[in-house]
XYZ file of N, CA, C and O in Angstrom:
216
model
N -17.008 18.038 13.102
C -15.605 18.125 12.755
C -15.485 18.060 11.237
O -16.098 17.217 10.602
N -14.682 18.911 10.672
C -14.476 18.906 9.226
C -13.273 18.040 8.867
O -12.397 17.781 9.699
N -13.238 17.598 7.613
C -12.149 16.722 7.170
C -10.785 17.384 7.247
O -9.779 16.693 7.388
N -10.706 18.700 7.188
C -9.403 19.359 7.259
C -8.813 19.316 8.670
O -7.657 19.658 8.868
N -9.593 18.868 9.651
C -9.092 18.720 11.013
C -8.631 17.292 11.311
O -8.133 17.013 12.385
N -8.780 16.382 10.352
C -8.411 14.995 10.551
C -6.971 14.757 10.135
O -6.459 15.393 9.221
N -6.299 13.851 10.821
C -4.941 13.496 10.441
C -4.682 12.041 10.803
O -5.278 11.491 11.711
N -3.794 11.411 10.055
C -3.471 10.008 10.272
C -2.543 9.878 11.461
O -1.605 10.650 11.621
N -2.830 8.907 12.312
C -1.940 8.600 13.424
C -1.376 7.209 13.185
O -2.099 6.256 12.980
N -0.078 7.088 13.162
C 0.551 5.793 12.938
C 0.662 5.442 11.474
O 0.221 6.176 10.596
N 1.261 4.304 11.217
C 1.477 3.817 9.866
C 0.531 2.662 9.580
O -0.032 2.063 10.498
N 0.377 2.321 8.314
C -0.424 1.176 7.921
C 0.248 -0.074 8.484
O 1.465 -0.229 8.390
N -0.537 -0.946 9.105
C -0.011 -2.154 9.734
C -0.516 -3.392 9.015
O -1.653 -3.442 8.562
N 0.313 -4.423 8.953
C -0.085 -5.693 8.362
C -0.835 -6.520 9.398
O -0.468 -6.551 10.569
N -1.878 -7.215 8.959
C -2.606 -8.119 9.846
C -2.299 -9.578 9.514
O -3.012 -10.478 9.925
N -1.203 -9.807 8.777
C -0.823 -11.174 8.408
C -0.605 -12.071 9.631
O -0.853 -13.267 9.578
N -0.159 -11.514 10.732
C 0.126 -12.319 11.922
C -1.114 -12.988 12.491
O -1.019 -14.016 13.153
N -2.282 -12.436 12.229
C -3.513 -13.024 12.766
C -4.392 -13.635 11.683
O -5.513 -14.027 11.936
N -3.859 -13.730 10.472
C -4.616 -14.308 9.368
C -4.377 -15.811 9.304
O -3.281 -16.290 9.547
N -5.420 -16.551 8.948
C -5.216 -17.991 8.751
C -4.737 -18.279 7.332
O -4.477 -19.418 6.974
N -4.582 -17.212 6.521
C -4.039 -17.290 5.163
C -4.764 -18.256 4.243
O -4.180 -18.796 3.318
N -6.012 -18.517 4.467
C -6.801 -19.366 3.580
C -7.862 -18.497 2.928
O -8.863 -18.169 3.538
N -7.633 -18.131 1.695
C -8.548 -17.297 0.924
C -8.827 -15.972 1.646
O -9.942 -15.499 1.715
N -7.793 -15.382 2.217
C -7.862 -14.070 2.866
C -8.872 -13.982 4.005
O -9.434 -12.926 4.263
N -9.140 -15.067 4.690
C -10.011 -15.004 5.873
C -9.167 -14.655 7.086
O -7.975 -14.896 7.127
N -9.813 -14.118 8.091
C -9.111 -13.747 9.314
C -9.786 -14.399 10.495
O -10.964 -14.706 10.471
N -9.034 -14.604 11.539
C -9.555 -15.307 12.703
C -9.680 -14.410 13.923
O -9.291 -14.775 15.014
N -10.223 -13.227 13.722
C -10.530 -12.396 14.877
C -9.659 -11.174 15.072
O -9.305 -10.847 16.187
N -9.311 -10.519 14.018
C -8.534 -9.293 14.156
C -9.311 -8.272 14.964
O -10.465 -8.008 14.685
N -8.680 -7.714 15.967
C -9.308 -6.660 16.758
C -8.674 -5.321 16.430
O -7.460 -5.197 16.400
N -9.495 -4.335 16.177
C -9.004 -3.011 15.824
C -9.685 -1.997 16.724
O -10.880 -2.095 16.980
N -8.934 -1.034 17.206
C -9.529 0.000 18.036
C -8.614 1.195 18.162
O -7.474 1.177 17.715
N -9.110 2.234 18.765
C -8.328 3.436 19.011
C -8.484 3.818 20.480
O -9.469 3.477 21.116
N -7.484 4.483 21.000
C -7.545 4.902 22.399
C -6.699 6.153 22.591
O -5.923 6.537 21.729
N -6.855 6.753 23.730
C -6.049 7.913 24.104
C -5.507 7.669 25.496
O -6.100 6.939 26.289
N -4.369 8.259 25.790
C -3.760 8.064 27.105
C -3.176 9.375 27.623
O -2.826 10.260 26.842
N -3.077 9.483 28.921
C -2.389 10.616 29.543
C -1.090 10.125 30.178
O -0.524 10.781 31.037
N -0.631 8.949 29.740
C 0.618 8.357 30.221
C 0.655 8.264 31.743
O 1.599 8.684 32.393
N -0.421 7.726 32.312
C -0.546 7.461 33.756
C -0.583 8.735 34.604
O -0.427 8.673 35.804
N -0.803 9.879 33.972
C -0.925 11.133 34.706
C -2.396 11.513 34.793
O -3.167 11.258 33.880
N -2.798 12.129 35.907
C -4.164 12.616 36.018
C -4.402 13.682 34.970
O -3.525 14.502 34.689
N -5.583 13.643 34.385
C -5.886 14.597 33.325
C -7.381 14.814 33.234
O -8.167 13.901 33.455
N -7.767 16.018 32.916
C -9.164 16.340 32.633
C -9.394 16.474 31.132
O -10.468 16.865 30.696
N -8.380 16.159 30.348
C -8.485 16.273 28.896
C -9.471 15.239 28.356
O -9.697 14.198 28.961
N -10.045 15.535 27.199
C -10.976 14.623 26.549
C -10.412 14.210 25.200
O -9.698 14.974 24.558
N -10.727 13.003 24.796
C -10.405 12.535 23.444
C -11.717 12.087 22.826
O -12.426 11.262 23.395
N -12.018 12.621 21.671
C -13.261 12.267 20.979
C -12.917 11.749 19.598
O -12.156 12.371 18.873
N -13.489 10.622 19.271
C -13.255 10.003 17.976
C -14.596 9.909 17.262
O -15.431 9.087 17.597
N -14.789 10.764 16.266
C -16.032 10.768 15.513
C -15.990 9.809 14.332
O -17.010 9.341 13.871
N -14.790 9.537 13.840
C -14.658 8.753 12.620
C -13.522 7.766 12.793
O -12.491 8.069 13.378
N -13.717 6.577 12.265
C -12.673 5.564 12.249
C -12.802 4.803 10.945
O -13.877 4.357 10.588
N -11.702 4.702 10.204
C -11.726 4.012 8.915
C -10.707 2.885 8.941
O -9.566 3.078 9.336
N -11.139 1.705 8.567
C -10.254 0.540 8.521
C -10.283 -0.023 7.112
O -11.347 -0.299 6.580
N -9.119 -0.117 6.494
C -9.045 -0.643 5.114
C -8.254 -1.921 5.102
O -7.309 -2.065 5.805
């Protein structure tokens, strides 16, 4: 997959809700991506080759 086929999904989110706020440490932030067919049967595929977390 080339970079011109990539696009951002969603907005930048704050992880302050799960931070212990002591010298920018975190207590278990979980990050992931998924795809859904909204409870409908589907033969579609979702492939994620790249994931970037900043």
